[in-house]
Coordinates of C-alpha atoms and ligand atoms in Angstrom, one line a residue:
Chain A
M3 CA 41.0 28.7 -30.3
A4 CA 38.0 26.5 -30.7
D5 CA 35.2 26.8 -28.2
A6 CA 35.2 24.3 -25.4
V7 CA 32.9 21.2 -25.7
T8 CA 29.5 22.1 -24.2
L9 CA 26.4 19.9 -24.1
V10 CA 23.0 21.5 -23.5
L11 CA 20.1 19.4 -22.4
E12 CA 16.6 20.9 -22.7
P13 CA 14.1 19.1 -20.5
G14 CA 11.3 16.9 -22.0
R15 CA 8.7 14.9 -20.2
D16 CA 8.6 11.8 -18.0
K17 CA 6.7 8.5 -18.7
M18 CA 3.5 10.0 -17.4
G19 CA 3.8 12.9 -19.9
R20 CA 4.6 15.4 -17.1
P21 CA 7.2 18.0 -18.0
E22 CA 10.7 17.8 -16.4
T23 CA 11.2 20.6 -14.0
C24 CA 15.0 20.6 -13.9
G25 CA 15.3 23.5 -16.4
T26 CA 17.9 23.6 -19.1
L27 CA 21.1 21.8 -18.1
T28 CA 24.6 22.7 -19.4
F29 CA 27.5 20.3 -19.1
L30 CA 31.1 21.1 -19.9
A31 CA 34.2 19.2 -21.0
G32 CA 36.0 17.7 -18.1
Q33 CA 32.9 17.1 -16.0
V34 CA 31.8 13.6 -14.8
V35 CA 28.1 13.3 -14.4
A36 CA 26.5 10.3 -12.7
I37 CA 22.9 9.2 -13.6
C38 CA 21.2 7.5 -10.7
G39 CA 17.7 6.1 -10.0
P40 CA 15.9 2.8 -9.6
T41 CA 15.8 0.3 -12.3
G42 CA 13.3 1.4 -15.0
S43 CA 13.6 5.0 -14.0
G44 CA 14.9 6.0 -17.4
K45 CA 18.7 6.0 -17.1
T46 CA 19.3 4.1 -20.3
R47 CA 16.7 6.3 -22.1
L48 CA 18.5 9.4 -21.0
L49 CA 21.8 7.9 -22.3
S50 CA 20.1 7.2 -25.7
D51 CA 18.9 10.8 -25.9
L52 CA 22.4 12.0 -25.2
E53 CA 23.9 9.6 -27.7
R54 CA 21.6 10.7 -30.6
L55 CA 21.9 14.3 -29.7
S56 CA 18.1 13.9 -29.8
P57 CA 16.3 16.6 -31.8
G58 CA 13.1 15.9 -29.8
D59 CA 11.6 12.9 -31.6
S60 CA 12.3 10.4 -28.8
P61 CA 9.6 9.4 -26.3
T62 CA 11.0 11.9 -23.8
A63 CA 10.9 14.8 -26.3
R64 CA 14.2 16.1 -24.8
R65 CA 16.5 18.1 -27.0
V66 CA 20.3 17.8 -26.8
V67 CA 22.7 20.2 -28.5
L68 CA 26.4 19.7 -28.6
S69 CA 28.8 22.6 -29.4
G70 CA 32.5 22.9 -29.6
V71 CA 33.0 19.8 -31.7
A72 CA 33.7 19.9 -35.4
P73 CA 30.4 19.7 -37.3
E74 CA 31.7 16.9 -39.6
R75 CA 32.3 14.9 -36.5
V76 CA 28.8 15.5 -35.1
D77 CA 27.2 14.8 -38.5
A78 CA 29.0 11.6 -38.9
G79 CA 27.7 10.6 -35.4
F80 CA 31.2 10.3 -34.0
A81 CA 31.0 13.0 -31.3
V82 CA 29.5 10.8 -28.6
G83 CA 30.8 7.4 -27.7
R84 CA 28.7 4.9 -25.8
I85 CA 28.8 1.5 -24.2
S86 CA 25.5 0.1 -23.3
Q87 CA 24.5 -2.6 -20.9
T88 CA 24.9 -5.3 -23.5
M89 CA 27.7 -7.7 -22.6
Q90 CA 27.7 -9.5 -25.9
F91 CA 28.8 -8.8 -29.4
F92 CA 26.6 -9.8 -32.3
L93 CA 28.8 -9.4 -35.3
D94 CA 30.3 -12.3 -37.1
L95 CA 33.9 -11.1 -36.8
T96 CA 37.1 -11.9 -34.9
V97 CA 38.4 -9.5 -32.3
A98 CA 41.1 -8.2 -34.7
E99 CA 38.8 -7.8 -37.6
F100 CA 36.3 -5.9 -35.5
V101 CA 38.8 -3.4 -34.2
A102 CA 40.3 -2.9 -37.7
M103 CA 36.9 -2.4 -39.2
H104 CA 35.7 -0.1 -36.5
R105 CA 38.9 1.9 -36.8
D106 CA 38.3 2.3 -40.6
A107 CA 34.6 3.1 -40.1
R108 CA 35.6 5.9 -37.7
G109 CA 38.3 7.1 -40.1
V110 CA 40.9 6.8 -37.4
D111 CA 44.6 6.8 -38.3
G112 CA 45.6 3.3 -39.7
E113 CA 48.5 3.3 -37.3
L114 CA 46.4 2.3 -34.4
A115 CA 47.1 -1.4 -34.3
P116 CA 44.4 -3.8 -33.2
E117 CA 47.0 -5.4 -30.9
S118 CA 47.2 -2.2 -28.8
V119 CA 43.4 -2.2 -28.3
L120 CA 43.6 -5.9 -27.4
A121 CA 46.4 -5.3 -24.9
A122 CA 44.4 -2.5 -23.2
A123 CA 41.3 -4.7 -23.1
N124 CA 43.3 -7.6 -21.6
G125 CA 44.5 -5.2 -18.9
L126 CA 40.8 -4.8 -17.7
A127 CA 39.5 -8.4 -18.0
G128 CA 40.6 -11.5 -16.1
E129 CA 41.1 -14.1 -18.8
P130 CA 43.0 -12.7 -21.8
M131 CA 41.4 -12.8 -25.2
R132 CA 43.2 -13.5 -28.5
A133 CA 43.1 -11.5 -31.7
D134 CA 41.7 -14.4 -33.8
Q135 CA 38.9 -15.2 -31.3
P136 CA 35.4 -14.7 -32.7
L137 CA 33.6 -11.8 -30.9
A138 CA 30.6 -14.0 -30.2
A139 CA 32.9 -16.4 -28.2
L140 CA 34.0 -13.7 -25.7
S141 CA 32.8 -13.9 -22.1
G142 CA 30.7 -11.1 -20.8
G143 CA 33.7 -9.5 -19.0
Q144 CA 36.0 -9.9 -22.0
A145 CA 33.3 -8.3 -24.3
R146 CA 32.9 -5.4 -21.9
A147 CA 36.6 -4.9 -21.6
L148 CA 37.0 -4.8 -25.3
M149 CA 34.1 -2.4 -25.6
V150 CA 35.8 -0.1 -23.1
A151 CA 39.2 -0.3 -24.8
D152 CA 37.6 0.3 -28.2
L153 CA 35.6 3.2 -26.8
V154 CA 38.7 5.0 -25.6
L155 CA 41.3 4.1 -28.2
V156 CA 39.2 3.8 -31.4
A157 CA 36.1 5.9 -30.9
D158 CA 38.0 8.5 -28.7
A159 CA 35.0 10.8 -28.6
P160 CA 34.8 14.0 -26.6
V161 CA 31.6 12.8 -24.9
L162 CA 31.4 9.3 -23.4
L163 CA 28.3 7.5 -22.1
I164 CA 28.7 4.4 -19.9
D165 CA 25.9 2.3 -18.7
E166 CA 26.5 0.5 -15.4
I167 CA 30.2 -0.2 -15.6
E168 CA 30.0 -2.0 -12.2
N169 CA 28.1 -4.9 -13.7
A170 CA 30.6 -5.6 -16.3
G171 CA 32.7 -8.2 -14.5
I172 CA 35.8 -6.1 -15.2
D173 CA 38.1 -4.1 -13.0
R174 CA 35.8 -1.0 -12.6
H175 CA 38.5 1.1 -11.1
A176 CA 41.0 0.4 -13.9
A177 CA 38.1 1.0 -16.4
L178 CA 37.2 4.3 -14.8
E179 CA 40.8 5.5 -14.7
F180 CA 41.0 4.6 -18.4
L181 CA 37.7 6.3 -19.3
V182 CA 37.8 9.5 -17.3
R183 CA 40.6 11.5 -18.6
R184 CA 41.8 13.9 -21.3
N185 CA 39.2 16.5 -20.6
R186 CA 36.3 14.4 -21.7
L187 CA 32.7 14.9 -20.7
V188 CA 31.6 11.6 -19.2
F189 CA 28.1 10.4 -18.2
L190 CA 27.9 7.3 -16.0
A191 CA 24.6 5.5 -15.3
T192 CA 25.3 3.7 -12.0
H193 CA 23.9 2.2 -8.8
D194 CA 27.4 2.2 -7.2
P195 CA 27.9 5.0 -4.6
L196 CA 31.7 5.0 -5.1
I197 CA 31.3 5.6 -8.8
A198 CA 28.5 8.2 -8.2
L199 CA 30.7 10.1 -5.8
R200 CA 33.5 10.3 -8.3
A201 CA 31.2 12.5 -10.3
D202 CA 30.9 16.3 -10.0
L203 CA 27.2 16.1 -10.0
R204 CA 24.5 13.5 -10.3
L205 CA 21.1 13.4 -12.0
I206 CA 18.4 11.6 -10.1
L207 CA 15.8 9.9 -12.3
G208 CA 12.3 8.7 -11.5
E209 CA 9.5 7.5 -13.8
G210 CA 11.5 8.4 -16.8
G211 CA 12.1 12.0 -15.9
I212 CA 15.0 13.9 -14.3
R213 CA 13.8 14.6 -10.8
R214 CA 16.8 16.3 -9.1
V215 CA 20.3 17.6 -9.9
I216 CA 22.7 17.2 -7.0
R217 CA 26.2 18.6 -6.8
T218 CA 28.7 16.4 -4.9
T219 CA 29.5 18.1 -1.6
E220 CA 32.8 18.2 0.3
E221 CA 31.2 16.0 3.0
E222 CA 30.2 13.5 0.3
R223 CA 33.8 13.5 -1.0
R224 CA 35.0 12.5 2.5
T225 CA 32.4 9.7 2.4
A226 CA 33.9 8.7 -0.9
A227 CA 37.4 8.6 0.6
R228 CA 36.2 6.3 3.4
L229 CA 34.4 4.1 0.9
E230 CA 37.5 3.9 -1.2
L231 CA 39.4 2.4 1.7
A232 CA 36.8 -0.2 2.5
D233 CA 36.5 -1.0 -1.2
R234 CA 40.3 -1.5 -1.5
E235 CA 40.1 -4.0 1.4
V236 CA 37.3 -5.9 -0.3
R237 CA 39.3 -6.1 -3.5
D238 CA 42.4 -7.3 -1.6
L239 CA 40.4 -10.0 0.1
R240 CA 38.9 -11.1 -3.2
E241 CA 42.3 -11.5 -4.7
R242 CA 43.4 -13.6 -1.8
L243 CA 40.3 -15.7 -2.1
R244 CA 41.1 -16.3 -5.7
R245 CA 44.6 -17.4 -4.8
G246 CA 43.4 -19.8 -2.2
E247 CA 44.9 -17.8 0.8
A248 CA 43.5 -17.5 4.3
L249 CA 41.3 -14.5 4.7
A250 CA 41.9 -13.9 8.4
Chain B
M20 CA 4.9 11.9 -54.4
R21 CA 5.7 8.2 -54.5
I22 CA 7.9 6.2 -52.2
V23 CA 8.9 2.6 -52.6
V24 CA 10.0 0.9 -49.3
G25 CA 11.9 -2.4 -49.9
G26 CA 14.0 -4.6 -47.6
T27 CA 14.4 -8.0 -46.2
P28 CA 11.4 -9.7 -44.4
S29 CA 10.8 -8.3 -40.9
S30 CA 13.5 -5.7 -41.3
G31 CA 11.1 -3.0 -40.1
K32 CA 9.6 -1.7 -43.4
S33 CA 6.1 -1.2 -41.9
R34 CA 7.5 0.7 -39.0
V35 CA 9.3 3.0 -41.5
V36 CA 6.0 3.6 -43.3
L37 CA 4.2 4.4 -40.1
A38 CA 7.0 6.8 -39.1
L39 CA 6.6 8.6 -42.4
A40 CA 2.9 8.9 -41.9
Q41 CA 3.4 10.1 -38.3
A42 CA 6.1 12.7 -39.2
G43 CA 3.7 14.5 -41.5
G44 CA 4.5 16.7 -44.4
F45 CA 3.4 14.2 -47.0
G46 CA -0.2 15.4 -47.4
R47 CA -2.8 12.6 -47.6
L48 CA -0.8 9.4 -47.5
G49 CA -1.9 5.9 -48.5
V50 CA 0.0 2.6 -48.5
A51 CA 0.0 -0.3 -51.0
K52 CA 1.5 -3.5 -49.6
L53 CA 2.9 -6.1 -52.0
D54 CA 3.6 -9.4 -50.4
C55 CA 4.5 -12.8 -51.5
V56 CA 2.4 -15.3 -49.6
T57 CA 0.3 -13.6 -47.0
T58 CA 0.1 -10.2 -45.4
S59 CA -1.2 -8.7 -42.3
D60 CA 0.3 -5.3 -42.9
D61 CA -2.9 -4.0 -44.5
R62 CA -4.6 -4.4 -41.1
L63 CA -1.7 -2.6 -39.4
F64 CA -2.0 0.4 -41.7
A65 CA -5.8 0.5 -41.7
G66 CA -5.7 0.4 -37.9
R67 CA -3.8 3.7 -38.1
G68 CA -6.4 5.2 -40.3
L69 CA -4.3 5.0 -43.5
P70 CA -6.0 4.1 -46.9
V71 CA -4.5 0.8 -47.8
M72 CA -4.4 -1.6 -50.7
A73 CA -2.9 -5.1 -50.5
L74 CA -1.7 -7.2 -53.4
L75 CA -0.4 -10.8 -53.1
A76 CA 2.1 -12.0 -55.7
G77 CA 1.3 -15.7 -55.1
R78 CA 3.0 -17.5 -57.9
H79 CA 4.6 -14.4 -59.4
C80 CA 7.6 -12.5 -58.2
P81 CA 6.6 -9.4 -56.3
D82 CA 8.6 -7.2 -58.7
H83 CA 6.7 -8.5 -61.7
L84 CA 3.5 -7.9 -59.9
L85 CA 4.4 -4.3 -59.2
M86 CA 5.2 -3.7 -62.9
E87 CA 2.0 -5.4 -63.9
R88 CA -0.2 -3.6 -61.5
L89 CA 1.5 -0.2 -61.4
P90 CA -1.3 1.4 -63.6
D91 CA -3.9 0.1 -61.0
L92 CA -1.9 1.5 -58.2
E93 CA -1.7 4.9 -60.0
A94 CA -5.4 4.8 -60.6
W95 CA -6.0 4.0 -56.9
Q96 CA -3.8 6.9 -55.8
E97 CA -5.8 9.2 -58.1
A98 CA -9.2 7.8 -57.0
Q99 CA -8.2 8.1 -53.3
G100 CA -6.9 11.6 -53.8
L101 CA -3.5 10.6 -52.3
D102 CA -0.7 13.2 -52.3
T103 CA 1.7 10.4 -51.4
L104 CA 1.6 6.8 -52.3
V105 CA 3.9 4.5 -50.3
V106 CA 4.5 1.1 -51.8
E107 CA 5.8 -1.4 -49.2
T108 CA 7.1 -4.4 -51.0
A109 CA 8.2 -7.8 -49.8
G110 CA 11.8 -8.8 -49.4
L111 CA 13.4 -9.9 -52.6
C112 CA 16.1 -12.1 -54.0
G113 CA 18.9 -9.6 -54.3
R114 CA 19.0 -9.8 -58.1
C115 CA 16.2 -7.2 -58.6
A116 CA 14.9 -4.1 -56.9
P117 CA 11.4 -2.7 -56.9
Y118 CA 12.4 0.9 -57.2
L119 CA 10.5 3.1 -59.6
A120 CA 12.2 5.8 -61.6
D121 CA 9.8 8.4 -60.3
A122 CA 9.6 7.3 -56.7
V123 CA 11.9 7.8 -53.7
A124 CA 13.7 4.5 -53.2
V125 CA 14.0 3.5 -49.5
C126 CA 15.8 0.3 -48.4
V127 CA 15.4 -0.9 -44.9
I128 CA 18.2 -3.1 -43.5
D129 CA 18.4 -4.7 -40.1
C130 CA 21.6 -4.1 -38.1
A131 CA 21.4 -7.5 -36.5
A132 CA 21.7 -9.1 -40.0
G133 CA 25.6 -9.2 -39.7
V134 CA 28.3 -7.2 -41.5
R135 CA 28.4 -9.4 -44.5
A136 CA 24.7 -8.9 -45.2
P137 CA 25.1 -5.5 -47.1
R138 CA 27.4 -7.2 -49.6
K139 CA 24.7 -9.8 -50.4
L140 CA 22.1 -7.4 -51.4
G141 CA 22.1 -6.2 -55.0
P142 CA 20.3 -3.1 -56.4
L143 CA 17.9 -3.2 -53.5
L144 CA 20.7 -1.6 -51.4
A145 CA 22.9 -0.2 -54.2
D146 CA 20.2 1.8 -56.0
A147 CA 18.3 3.2 -53.0
D148 CA 18.1 6.9 -52.3
V149 CA 17.6 6.5 -48.5
V150 CA 19.0 3.5 -46.6
V151 CA 17.3 3.0 -43.2
L152 CA 19.3 1.0 -40.6
S153 CA 16.8 -0.5 -38.2
K154 CA 17.1 -2.5 -34.9
G155 CA 20.3 -0.7 -33.9
D156 CA 19.1 -1.1 -30.3
L157 CA 20.0 -4.8 -30.5
V158 CA 23.7 -4.2 -31.0
S159 CA 26.5 -2.0 -29.5
Q160 CA 27.3 1.4 -30.8
A161 CA 30.7 0.2 -32.2
E162 CA 28.9 -2.6 -34.1
R163 CA 26.4 -0.1 -35.5
E164 CA 29.3 1.9 -36.8
V165 CA 31.0 -1.1 -38.4
F166 CA 27.7 -2.1 -40.0
G167 CA 27.0 1.5 -41.1
A168 CA 30.4 1.6 -42.9
A169 CA 29.6 -1.7 -44.6
V170 CA 26.3 -0.3 -45.9
T171 CA 27.8 3.0 -47.0
S172 CA 30.5 1.2 -49.0
R173 CA 27.8 -0.5 -51.0
N174 CA 25.9 2.8 -51.7
P175 CA 27.9 5.9 -50.8
G176 CA 25.4 8.3 -52.5
A177 CA 22.4 7.3 -50.3
T178 CA 21.3 9.2 -47.3
R179 CA 21.8 6.9 -44.3
V180 CA 19.3 7.1 -41.5
W181 CA 19.3 5.2 -38.1
F182 CA 15.8 4.4 -37.1
D183 CA 14.4 2.6 -34.1
G184 CA 11.1 1.0 -35.1
L185 CA 10.1 0.4 -31.5
T186 CA 10.4 4.0 -30.2
G187 CA 10.2 5.9 -33.5
E188 CA 13.5 7.6 -32.9
G189 CA 15.0 8.8 -36.1
G190 CA 11.6 9.2 -37.6
W191 CA 12.0 13.0 -38.2
E192 CA 15.3 12.6 -39.9
L193 CA 13.9 9.8 -42.0
A194 CA 11.0 12.0 -43.2
R195 CA 13.3 14.9 -43.9
A196 CA 15.6 12.6 -45.9
V197 CA 12.7 11.2 -48.0
R198 CA 11.3 14.7 -48.6
A199 CA 14.7 16.0 -49.7
R200 CA 15.2 13.1 -52.0
A201 CA 11.7 13.5 -53.5
A202 CA 12.6 17.1 -54.3
A203 CA 15.8 16.1 -56.0
L204 CA 14.2 13.3 -58.2
P205 CA 14.5 13.8 -61.9
G206 CA 11.0 14.4 -63.3
A207 CA 10.4 11.0 -64.8
G208 CA 6.7 11.2 -65.5
P209 CA 4.1 8.5 -65.5
G210 CA 4.9 5.2 -67.2
A211 CA 8.6 5.6 -66.5
G212 CA 8.8 2.1 -64.9
L213 CA 11.7 0.6 -62.9
R214 CA 15.2 2.0 -62.2
T215 CA 16.8 -1.4 -62.5
P216 CA 15.7 -3.7 -65.3
L217 CA 14.2 -7.0 -64.3
P218 CA 16.1 -10.1 -65.7
Q219 CA 16.2 -9.9 -69.4
L220 CA 14.4 -13.2 -70.1
Y221 CA 12.0 -15.3 -68.3
C222 CA 13.6 -18.6 -67.4
S223 CA 11.9 -22.0 -67.5
Y224 CA 11.6 -21.9 -63.8
C225 CA 9.8 -18.5 -63.9
L226 CA 7.4 -20.2 -66.2
G227 CA 6.3 -22.7 -63.5
R228 CA 8.6 -25.7 -64.1
S229 CA 9.8 -27.7 -61.2
E230 CA 12.2 -30.4 -62.6
A231 CA 15.9 -29.8 -61.8
G232 CA 18.8 -29.1 -64.2
I233 CA 17.1 -27.1 -67.0
R234 CA 19.8 -24.8 -68.4
M235 CA 19.0 -21.5 -70.1
M236 CA 22.5 -20.3 -70.9
Ligands
GTP311 N1 14.2 -4.2 -31.5 C1 13.7 -3.6 -32.6 N2 12.6 -4.2 -33.2 C2 12.1 -3.7 -34.3 C3 12.7 -2.5 -34.8 N3 11.9 -2.2 -35.9 C4 11.0 -3.1 -36.1 N4 11.1 -4.0 -35.1 C5 10.3 -5.2 -34.9 O1 10.5 -6.1 -36.0 C6 9.3 -6.7 -36.4 C7 9.1 -6.5 -37.8 O2 8.8 -5.2 -38.1 P1 7.9 -4.7 -39.3 O3 8.0 -3.2 -39.4 O4 6.6 -5.4 -39.3 O5 8.9 -5.4 -40.5 P2 8.5 -5.5 -42.0 O6 9.8 -5.3 -42.7 O7 7.4 -4.6 -42.4 O8 8.0 -7.0 -42.1 P3 7.3 -7.7 -43.3 O9 6.4 -6.7 -44.0 O10 6.5 -8.8 -42.7 O11 8.4 -8.2 -44.2 C8 8.2 -6.1 -35.5 O12 8.0 -7.1 -34.4 C9 8.8 -4.9 -35.0 O13 8.3 -4.5 -33.7 C10 13.8 -1.8 -34.2 O14 14.3 -0.8 -34.6 N5 14.2 -2.5 -33.0
MG312 MG1 5.6 -5.0 -43.3

């Protein structure tokens, strides 16, 4: 049996050049890790280090080592999937061309039809997109929904990195359900307490460095359950607002 | 060692040269910049303490200039006692490539250029030893992968390196790839010239004509 997916993060330094004091961190398949901290604290930087499995040449000098994944997959750069904060595509392709080309670039089985990725994306975004639509013409929410569907169905990597899913203008609950499964290791940079409390642990960043590592406690999970109820009510009201109903 | 760095204008060639200099392992390194009209790269390199020589092609094509002046560059490398000479050369037409038979050929290509861009580049991309994909920070990971596949299909034998010119990420891998390719170059010896022949004849336009409709073939 192959070893389980394990990601080891060796500390580097923060923006002031001070060493990170968190020690070597080890993450395992199936864990959900939140990355929290003020804007500019280095959340995206950390995601970049993780994405590249950085050998230590980034500004933070962190080292990231992934094991339990086939070396060919690691060498090809296909072990870690990421969606960044960008809400726009750049390439001059249609939705269907993009999905087909990405599938071929990843060497994924040709049976994965672009239509199934499109259908999954349309399940997350409000206004449906069409296969022949140019990528550049998608709205921010549509682009993000397509990125999520593509990440799960095409990239299908054992490690996923997601930057601020809550800002995407898509159904974040549906998106999370879709992303967090099948024994993946998932890192989520977030400002959203509900998303952060879904995680098993959270890394707190400040001035570019990892400041603290907090394990989600039982008490916090109860807070999460309470928040979930409140959130559901807000979502309900939002739907009714859209339909033009009374909100009493 | 000699390294030729080519690529479209503003693709990040100078950042690549600086990353090589910073990564080390190239001994004493100097840069020759060949540009078409003007250049400010010489100041950039001199500011980092690198010996630098700038050549402007003016009314010539920069590839012709490189061929004409190669003996001068070699003499300069000798006189400066450079272990490594990097030639950064201006973006070209897609017909030719500036690569020397005895130098590591590095092509820099900008991820934001679009998936069809790799198909438009001729030997500049197809004959390179190392292809550097720059500005990946401007597009999504999925788009980088699509772009990377388009590049690889044009030159499957090259070592492909992702490099961020702003942060320097990928610089180590880049330097490692260049060193490995240098070790694997066939010993061509001085005077070996270009990998890809320049056009076989000078056309009337190359000779400075400006009226339309002159046919050569
Ligand atoms: N966002 C981003 N910008 C980059 C990157 N690499 C280079 N740049 C920027 O692109 C511009 C051009 O970079 P250079 O390295 O000067 O490009 P060049 O190919 O040497 O340009 P010329 O020699 O003038 O043709 C600069 O403003 C760089 O800061 C990158 O990876 N990402
Ligand atoms: Mg330059």
